[in-house]
PDB file of C-alpha atoms in Angstrom:
ATOM      1  CA  MET A 763     158.157-195.561 114.200  1.00  0.00           C
ATOM      2  CA  VAL A 764     158.723-199.303 114.589  1.00  0.00           C
ATOM      3  CA  GLY A 765     159.521-202.025 112.096  1.00  0.00           C
ATOM      4  CA  LYS A 766     156.813-204.111 110.523  1.00  0.00           C
ATOM      5  CA  SER A 767     157.714-207.059 112.743  1.00  0.00           C
ATOM      6  CA  VAL A 768     155.611-205.566 115.549  1.00  0.00           C
ATOM      7  CA  SER A 769     152.530-205.148 113.369  1.00  0.00           C
ATOM      8  CA  TRP A 770     152.738-208.412 111.451  1.00  0.00           C
ATOM      9  CA  GLY A 771     153.802-210.170 114.648  1.00  0.00           C
ATOM     10  CA  LEU A 772     150.304-209.515 115.959  1.00  0.00           C
ATOM     11  CA  PHE A 773     148.775-211.544 113.154  1.00  0.00           C
ATOM     12  CA  LEU A 774     151.356-214.328 113.500  1.00  0.00           C
ATOM     13  CA  ALA A 775     150.866-214.562 117.280  1.00  0.00           C
ATOM     14  CA  TRP A 776     147.101-214.629 116.796  1.00  0.00           C
ATOM     15  CA  LEU A 777     147.501-217.292 114.111  1.00  0.00           C
ATOM     16  CA  ALA A 778     149.495-219.537 116.464  1.00  0.00           C
ATOM     17  CA  ASN A 779     146.873-219.200 119.181  1.00  0.00           C
ATOM     18  CA  ASP A 780     143.952-219.803 116.856  1.00  0.00           C
ATOM     19  CA  VAL A 781     145.528-222.771 115.087  1.00  0.00           C
ATOM     20  CA  GLU A 782     145.375-224.379 118.525  1.00  0.00           C
ATOM     21  CA  GLU A 783     141.727-223.342 118.891  1.00  0.00           C
ATOM     22  CA  TRP A 784     140.970-224.473 115.305  1.00  0.00           C
ATOM     23  CA  PHE A 785     141.830-228.060 116.221  1.00  0.00           C
ATOM     24  CA  THR A 786     140.574-228.118 119.827  1.00  0.00           C
ATOM     25  CA  MET A 787     137.558-225.853 120.365  1.00  0.00           C
ATOM     26  CA  SER A 788     134.805-228.050 118.942  1.00  0.00           C
ATOM     27  CA  SER A 789     136.074-231.392 120.277  1.00  0.00           C
ATOM     28  CA  TRP A 790     136.878-229.894 123.683  1.00  0.00           C
ATOM     29  CA  SER A 791     133.420-228.307 123.982  1.00  0.00           C
ATOM     30  CA  LYS A 792     131.744-231.630 123.214  1.00  0.00           C
ATOM     31  CA  ARG A 793     133.795-233.495 125.825  1.00  0.00           C
ATOM     32  CA  ASN A 794     133.107-230.748 128.355  1.00  0.00           C
ATOM     33  CA  ALA A 795     129.360-230.898 127.693  1.00  0.00           C
ATOM     34  CA  GLN A 796     129.409-234.684 128.072  1.00  0.00           C
ATOM     35  CA  ARG A 797     131.180-234.393 131.427  1.00  0.00           C
ATOM     36  CA  ARG A 798     128.629-231.860 132.626  1.00  0.00           C
ATOM     37  CA  ARG A 799     125.753-234.108 131.558  1.00  0.00           C
ATOM     38  CA  ALA A 800     127.384-236.995 133.397  1.00  0.00           C
ATOM     39  CA  ARG A 801     127.642-234.863 136.559  1.00  0.00           C
ATOM     40  CA  ALA A 802     123.995-233.861 136.172  1.00  0.00           C
ATOM     41  CA  ALA A 803     123.013-237.522 135.965  1.00  0.00           C
ATOM     42  CA  THR A 804     124.531-238.025 139.408  1.00  0.00           C
ATOM     43  CA  GLY A 805     122.899-234.914 140.823  1.00  0.00           C
ATOM     44  CA  GLU A 806     125.897-232.577 140.388  1.00  0.00           C
ATOM     45  CA  ASP A 807     126.094-229.309 138.476  1.00  0.00           C
ATOM     46  CA  GLU A 808     122.411-229.389 137.437  1.00  0.00           C
ATOM     47  CA  ALA A 809     122.138-225.639 137.155  1.00  0.00           C
ATOM     48  CA  ALA A 810     125.114-225.475 134.804  1.00  0.00           C
ATOM     49  CA  VAL A 811     123.608-228.069 132.503  1.00  0.00           C
ATOM     50  CA  ASN A 812     120.130-226.556 132.269  1.00  0.00           C
ATOM     51  CA  GLY A 813     119.635-225.049 128.861  1.00  0.00           C
ATOM     52  CA  ALA A 814     122.835-226.470 127.396  1.00  0.00           C
ATOM     53  CA  GLY A 815     122.585-227.301 123.764  1.00  0.00           C
ATOM     54  CA  SER A 816     124.313-226.810 120.493  1.00  0.00           C
ATOM     55  CA  ALA A 817     126.304-223.639 119.884  1.00  0.00           C
ATOM     56  CA  ASN A 818     124.185-223.329 116.775  1.00  0.00           C
ATOM     57  CA  GLY A 819     121.124-222.965 119.020  1.00  0.00           C
ATOM     58  CA  SER A 820     119.396-219.832 120.238  1.00  0.00           C
ATOM     59  CA  GLU A 821     121.834-219.000 123.056  1.00  0.00           C
ATOM     60  CA  ALA A 822     124.780-219.008 120.668  1.00  0.00           C
ATOM     61  CA  ALA A 823     123.127-216.199 118.725  1.00  0.00           C
ATOM     62  CA  ASN A 824     124.103-213.907 121.602  1.00  0.00           C
ATOM     63  CA  PRO A 825     127.375-215.296 122.945  1.00  0.00           C
ATOM     64  CA  GLY A 826     128.158-212.082 124.780  1.00  0.00           C
ATOM     65  CA  ALA A 827     125.086-212.484 126.995  1.00  0.00           C
ATOM     66  CA  GLY A 828     126.857-214.579 129.598  1.00  0.00           C
ATOM     67  CA  GLY A 829     130.210-215.281 131.116  1.00  0.00           C
ATOM     68  CA  ALA A 830     131.659-217.915 133.343  1.00  0.00           C
ATOM     69  CA  THR A 831     129.242-219.366 135.879  1.00  0.00           C
ATOM     70  CA  ALA A 832     129.836-221.401 138.982  1.00  0.00           C
ATOM     71  CA  GLY A 833     130.704-224.938 138.014  1.00  0.00           C
ATOM     72  CA  SER A 834     131.434-224.159 134.381  1.00  0.00           C
ATOM     73  CA  GLY A 835     134.417-221.832 134.414  1.00  0.00           C
ATOM     74  CA  VAL A 836     134.036-221.086 130.714  1.00  0.00           C
ATOM     75  CA  PRO A 837     132.110-218.556 128.626  1.00  0.00           C
ATOM     76  CA  VAL A 838     128.681-219.392 127.269  1.00  0.00           C
ATOM     77  CA  TRP A 839     129.904-220.530 123.845  1.00  0.00           C
ATOM     78  CA  LEU A 840     132.144-223.101 125.535  1.00  0.00           C
ATOM     79  CA  ARG A 841     129.483-224.256 128.002  1.00  0.00           C
ATOM     80  CA  GLN A 842     127.674-225.698 124.984  1.00  0.00           C
ATOM     81  CA  GLU A 843     128.664-228.051 122.229  1.00  0.00           C
ATOM     82  CA  VAL A 844     130.312-225.864 119.605  1.00  0.00           C
ATOM     83  CA  SER A 845     130.121-227.281 116.118  1.00  0.00           C
ATOM     84  CA  GLU A 846     133.299-227.421 114.072  1.00  0.00           C
ATOM     85  CA  ALA A 847     131.688-225.207 111.420  1.00  0.00           C
ATOM     86  CA  HIS A 848     130.753-222.571 114.000  1.00  0.00           C
ATOM     87  CA  ALA A 849     134.194-222.563 115.656  1.00  0.00           C
ATOM     88  CA  ARG A 850     136.112-222.322 112.399  1.00  0.00           C
ATOM     89  CA  THR A 851     133.814-219.659 110.936  1.00  0.00           C
ATOM     90  CA  ALA A 852     134.312-217.515 114.047  1.00  0.00           C
ATOM     91  CA  ILE A 853     138.084-217.980 113.843  1.00  0.00           C
ATOM     92  CA  VAL A 854     138.167-216.896 110.179  1.00  0.00           C
ATOM     93  CA  LEU A 855     136.096-213.789 110.971  1.00  0.00           C
ATOM     94  CA  MET A 856     138.370-212.866 113.858  1.00  0.00           C
ATOM     95  CA  GLY A 857     141.388-213.437 111.636  1.00  0.00           C
ATOM     96  CA  ALA A 858     140.090-210.890 109.146  1.00  0.00           C
ATOM     97  CA  LEU A 859     139.933-208.258 111.890  1.00  0.00           C
ATOM     98  CA  ILE A 860     143.428-209.049 113.208  1.00  0.00           C
ATOM     99  CA  LEU A 861     144.827-209.013 109.683  1.00  0.00           C
ATOM    100  CA  ALA A 862     143.293-205.579 109.076  1.00  0.00           C
ATOM    101  CA  ALA A 863     144.798-204.239 112.325  1.00  0.00           C
ATOM    102  CA  SER A 864     148.221-205.650 111.453  1.00  0.00           C
ATOM    103  CA  ALA A 865     148.123-204.195 107.946  1.00  0.00           C
ATOM    104  CA  ARG A 866     147.107-200.794 109.295  1.00  0.00           C
ATOM    105  CA  GLY A 867     149.909-200.912 111.839  1.00  0.00           C
ATOM    106  CA  ALA A 868     152.470-201.814 109.186  1.00  0.00           C
ATOM    107  CA  ARG A 869     151.391-198.860 107.036  1.00  0.00           C
ATOM    108  CA  THR A 870     151.629-196.397 109.931  1.00  0.00           C
ATOM    109  CA  GLY A 871     154.859-197.611 111.524  1.00  0.00           C
ATOM    110  CA  GLY A 872     152.936-198.837 114.567  1.00  0.00           C
ATOM    111  CA  ARG A 873     151.228-195.487 115.223  1.00  0.00           C
ATOM    112  CA  SER A 874     147.722-196.692 114.316  1.00  0.00           C
ATOM    113  CA  PRO A 875     145.239-196.486 117.218  1.00  0.00           C
ATOM    114  CA  PHE A 876     143.485-199.475 115.646  1.00  0.00           C
ATOM    115  CA  LEU A 877     146.655-201.559 115.877  1.00  0.00           C
ATOM    116  CA  GLN A 878     147.431-200.477 119.418  1.00  0.00           C
ATOM    117  CA  SER A 879     143.903-201.039 120.739  1.00  0.00           C
ATOM    118  CA  THR A 880     143.842-204.458 119.075  1.00  0.00           C
ATOM    119  CA  LEU A 881     147.262-205.280 120.518  1.00  0.00           C
ATOM    120  CA  PHE A 882     146.146-204.294 124.005  1.00  0.00           C
ATOM    121  CA  GLY A 883     142.979-206.371 123.630  1.00  0.00           C
ATOM    122  CA  PHE A 884     145.034-209.310 122.391  1.00  0.00           C
ATOM    123  CA  GLY A 885     147.150-209.182 125.532  1.00  0.00           C
ATOM    124  CA  VAL A 886     144.016-209.079 127.681  1.00  0.00           C
ATOM    125  CA  HIS A 887     142.769-212.067 125.685  1.00  0.00           C
ATOM    126  CA  GLY A 888     145.914-213.986 126.644  1.00  0.00           C
ATOM    127  CA  VAL A 889     145.338-213.252 130.318  1.00  0.00           C
ATOM    128  CA  GLY A 890     141.735-214.353 129.827  1.00  0.00           C
ATOM    129  CA  HIS A 891     142.889-217.737 128.537  1.00  0.00           C
ATOM    130  CA  LEU A 892     144.852-218.311 131.727  1.00  0.00           C
ATOM    131  CA  ALA A 893     141.975-217.133 133.904  1.00  0.00           C
ATOM    132  CA  LEU A 894     139.529-219.487 132.163  1.00  0.00           C
ATOM    133  CA  THR A 895     141.915-222.396 132.600  1.00  0.00           C
ATOM    134  CA  ALA A 896     142.252-221.607 136.308  1.00  0.00           C
ATOM    135  CA  LEU A 897     138.469-221.330 136.728  1.00  0.00           C
ATOM    136  CA  HIS A 898     137.880-224.530 134.806  1.00  0.00           C
ATOM    137  CA  ARG A 899     140.726-226.274 136.663  1.00  0.00           C
ATOM    138  CA  GLY A 900     141.868-227.891 133.460  1.00  0.00           C
ATOM    139  CA  TYR A 901     142.750-227.279 129.842  1.00  0.00           C
ATOM    140  CA  THR A 902     140.649-224.877 127.758  1.00  0.00           C
ATOM    141  CA  PRO A 903     141.177-224.149 124.032  1.00  0.00           C
ATOM    142  CA  GLY A 904     144.037-221.733 123.463  1.00  0.00           C
ATOM    143  CA  ALA A 905     145.578-222.211 126.898  1.00  0.00           C
ATOM    144  CA  ALA A 906     148.792-223.779 125.603  1.00  0.00           C
ATOM    145  CA  THR A 907     149.849-220.940 123.299  1.00  0.00           C
ATOM    146  CA  ALA A 908     148.613-218.108 125.554  1.00  0.00           C
ATOM    147  CA  PRO A 909     151.588-218.193 127.970  1.00  0.00           C
ATOM    148  CA  ALA A 910     154.030-219.432 125.330  1.00  0.00           C
ATOM    149  CA  ILE A 911     153.244-216.956 122.522  1.00  0.00           C
ATOM    150  CA  VAL A 912     150.368-214.526 123.146  1.00  0.00           C
ATOM    151  CA  LEU A 913     151.602-212.922 126.362  1.00  0.00           C
ATOM    152  CA  PRO A 914     155.342-212.814 125.523  1.00  0.00           C
ATOM    153  CA  TYR A 915     154.615-211.280 122.119  1.00  0.00           C
ATOM    154  CA  SER A 916     152.148-208.744 123.560  1.00  0.00           C
ATOM    155  CA  LEU A 917     154.606-207.552 126.204  1.00  0.00           C
ATOM    156  CA  TRP A 918     157.453-207.372 123.680  1.00  0.00           C
ATOM    157  CA  ALA A 919     155.393-205.441 121.129  1.00  0.00           C
ATOM    158  CA  TRP A 920     154.028-203.018 123.733  1.00  0.00           C
ATOM    159  CA  ARG A 921     157.565-202.264 124.930  1.00  0.00           C
ATOM    160  CA  ARG A 922     158.834-201.825 121.366  1.00  0.00           C
ATOM    161  CA  LEU A 923     156.107-199.278 120.694  1.00  0.00           C
ATOM    162  CA  GLY A 924     157.053-197.454 123.890  1.00  0.00           C
ATOM    163  CA  ARG A 925     160.760-197.365 123.093  1.00  0.00           C
ATOM    164  CA  ALA A 926     159.990-196.029 119.620  1.00  0.00           C
ATOM    165  CA  GLY A 927     157.919-193.217 121.140  1.00  0.00           C
ATOM    166  CA  VAL A 928     154.748-194.123 119.249  1.00  0.00           C
ATOM    167  CA  ARG A 929     152.807-195.951 121.953  1.00  0.00           C
ATOM    168  CA  ARG A 930     149.586-194.246 123.000  1.00  0.00           C
ATOM    169  CA  ASP A 931     149.664-194.418 126.799  1.00  0.00           C
ATOM    170  CA  ASP A 932     146.192-193.012 127.243  1.00  0.00           C
ATOM    171  CA  THR A 933     142.870-194.143 128.640  1.00  0.00           C
ATOM    172  CA  ARG A 934     141.282-194.186 125.203  1.00  0.00           C
ATOM    173  CA  THR A 935     143.674-196.863 123.952  1.00  0.00           C
ATOM    174  CA  TRP A 936     143.369-199.017 127.068  1.00  0.00           C
ATOM    175  CA  VAL A 937     139.599-198.751 127.377  1.00  0.00           C
ATOM    176  CA  GLY A 938     139.188-199.192 123.627  1.00  0.00           C
ATOM    177  CA  GLY A 939     141.332-202.320 123.647  1.00  0.00           C
ATOM    178  CA  ALA A 940     139.593-203.813 126.670  1.00  0.00           C
ATOM    179  CA  ALA A 941     136.141-203.057 125.244  1.00  0.00           C
ATOM    180  CA  LEU A 942     137.082-204.296 121.780  1.00  0.00           C
ATOM    181  CA  LEU A 943     137.668-207.829 123.064  1.00  0.00           C
ATOM    182  CA  PRO A 944     134.177-208.790 124.358  1.00  0.00           C
ATOM    183  CA  LEU A 945     132.434-206.818 121.621  1.00  0.00           C
ATOM    184  CA  THR A 946     134.461-208.541 118.908  1.00  0.00           C
ATOM    185  CA  LEU A 947     134.045-211.992 120.441  1.00  0.00           C
ATOM    186  CA  GLY A 948     130.302-211.462 120.660  1.00  0.00           C
ATOM    187  CA  ALA A 949     130.135-210.183 117.093  1.00  0.00           C
ATOM    188  CA  VAL A 950     132.166-212.992 115.506  1.00  0.00           C
ATOM    189  CA  HIS A 951     130.319-215.737 117.361  1.00  0.00           C
ATOM    190  CA  GLY A 952     126.975-214.152 116.547  1.00  0.00           C
ATOM    191  CA  ALA A 953     127.938-213.857 112.889  1.00  0.00           C
ATOM    192  CA  ALA A 954     129.242-217.431 112.894  1.00  0.00           C
ATOM    193  CA  HIS A 955     125.911-218.627 114.269  1.00  0.00           C
ATOM    194  CA  LEU A 956     123.993-216.829 111.507  1.00  0.00           C
ATOM    195  CA  LEU A 957     126.340-217.977 108.750  1.00  0.00           C
ATOM    196  CA  THR A 958     126.394-221.621 109.800  1.00  0.00           C
ATOM    197  CA  ARG A 959     122.608-221.668 110.195  1.00  0.00           C
ATOM    198  CA  TRP A 960     122.207-220.128 106.723  1.00  0.00           C
ATOM    199  CA  ALA A 961     124.614-222.678 105.243  1.00  0.00           C
ATOM    200  CA  ALA A 962     122.738-225.534 106.919  1.00  0.00           C
ATOM    201  CA  LYS A 963     119.440-224.303 105.492  1.00  0.00           C
ATOM    202  CA  ARG A 964     120.948-224.085 102.009  1.00  0.00           C
ATOM    203  CA  ARG A 965     122.274-227.628 102.266  1.00  0.00           C
ATOM    204  CA  ALA A 966     118.884-228.859 103.463  1.00  0.00           C
ATOM    205  CA  ALA A 967     117.133-227.073 100.589  1.00  0.00           C
ATOM    206  CA  ARG A 968     119.485-228.585  98.013  1.00  0.00           C
ATOM    207  CA  THR A 969     119.025-232.045  99.514  1.00  0.00           C
ATOM    208  CA  SER A 970     115.225-231.814  99.439  1.00  0.00           C
ATOM    209  CA  ALA A 971     115.275-230.527  95.874  1.00  0.00           C
ATOM    210  CA  ALA A 972     117.506-233.353  94.659  1.00  0.00           C
TER     211      ALA A 972
END
């Protein structure tokens, strides 16, 4: 059994990383899309620009359908302009999942498979931030806190679980954690797309009725 600092540390480390994304994801995606359009205007990176649009468009409904492509170096939801509403809705949804995993871990003294799979996935997520930044050859949202907070916390927590004798060193935990990451990212961005589109329709309906 481990203290609650390991479990609640997961939520706090996630919070630090996603506060960075909260303030940078939308504005960064818009600047990135503008740069890509500028390159296309000069005959560069045309393939990467084709089909680019708003993250509230049809492609954003299935954000797990693509990954990094040559010339973009970022996943599909960052190759497009991501609205602030979409980005922040996705972050809140992801936060609910991380909070649930942390709470479950605190109740079980760190033994929860849900906590441990989420922790493993969170560490993979930190590595992913660094990989995206290397592919993009520049800053991407979340890249500042990934090496400063996400990875150090993940390694510390994983070792604490091991020293306490509660860590599940099995394929199920590793595979589950690795699979949880893309599935969760796809789900929260898909849900964010649906929720923001529904909210926009409600606003439009109220405006027309006024």
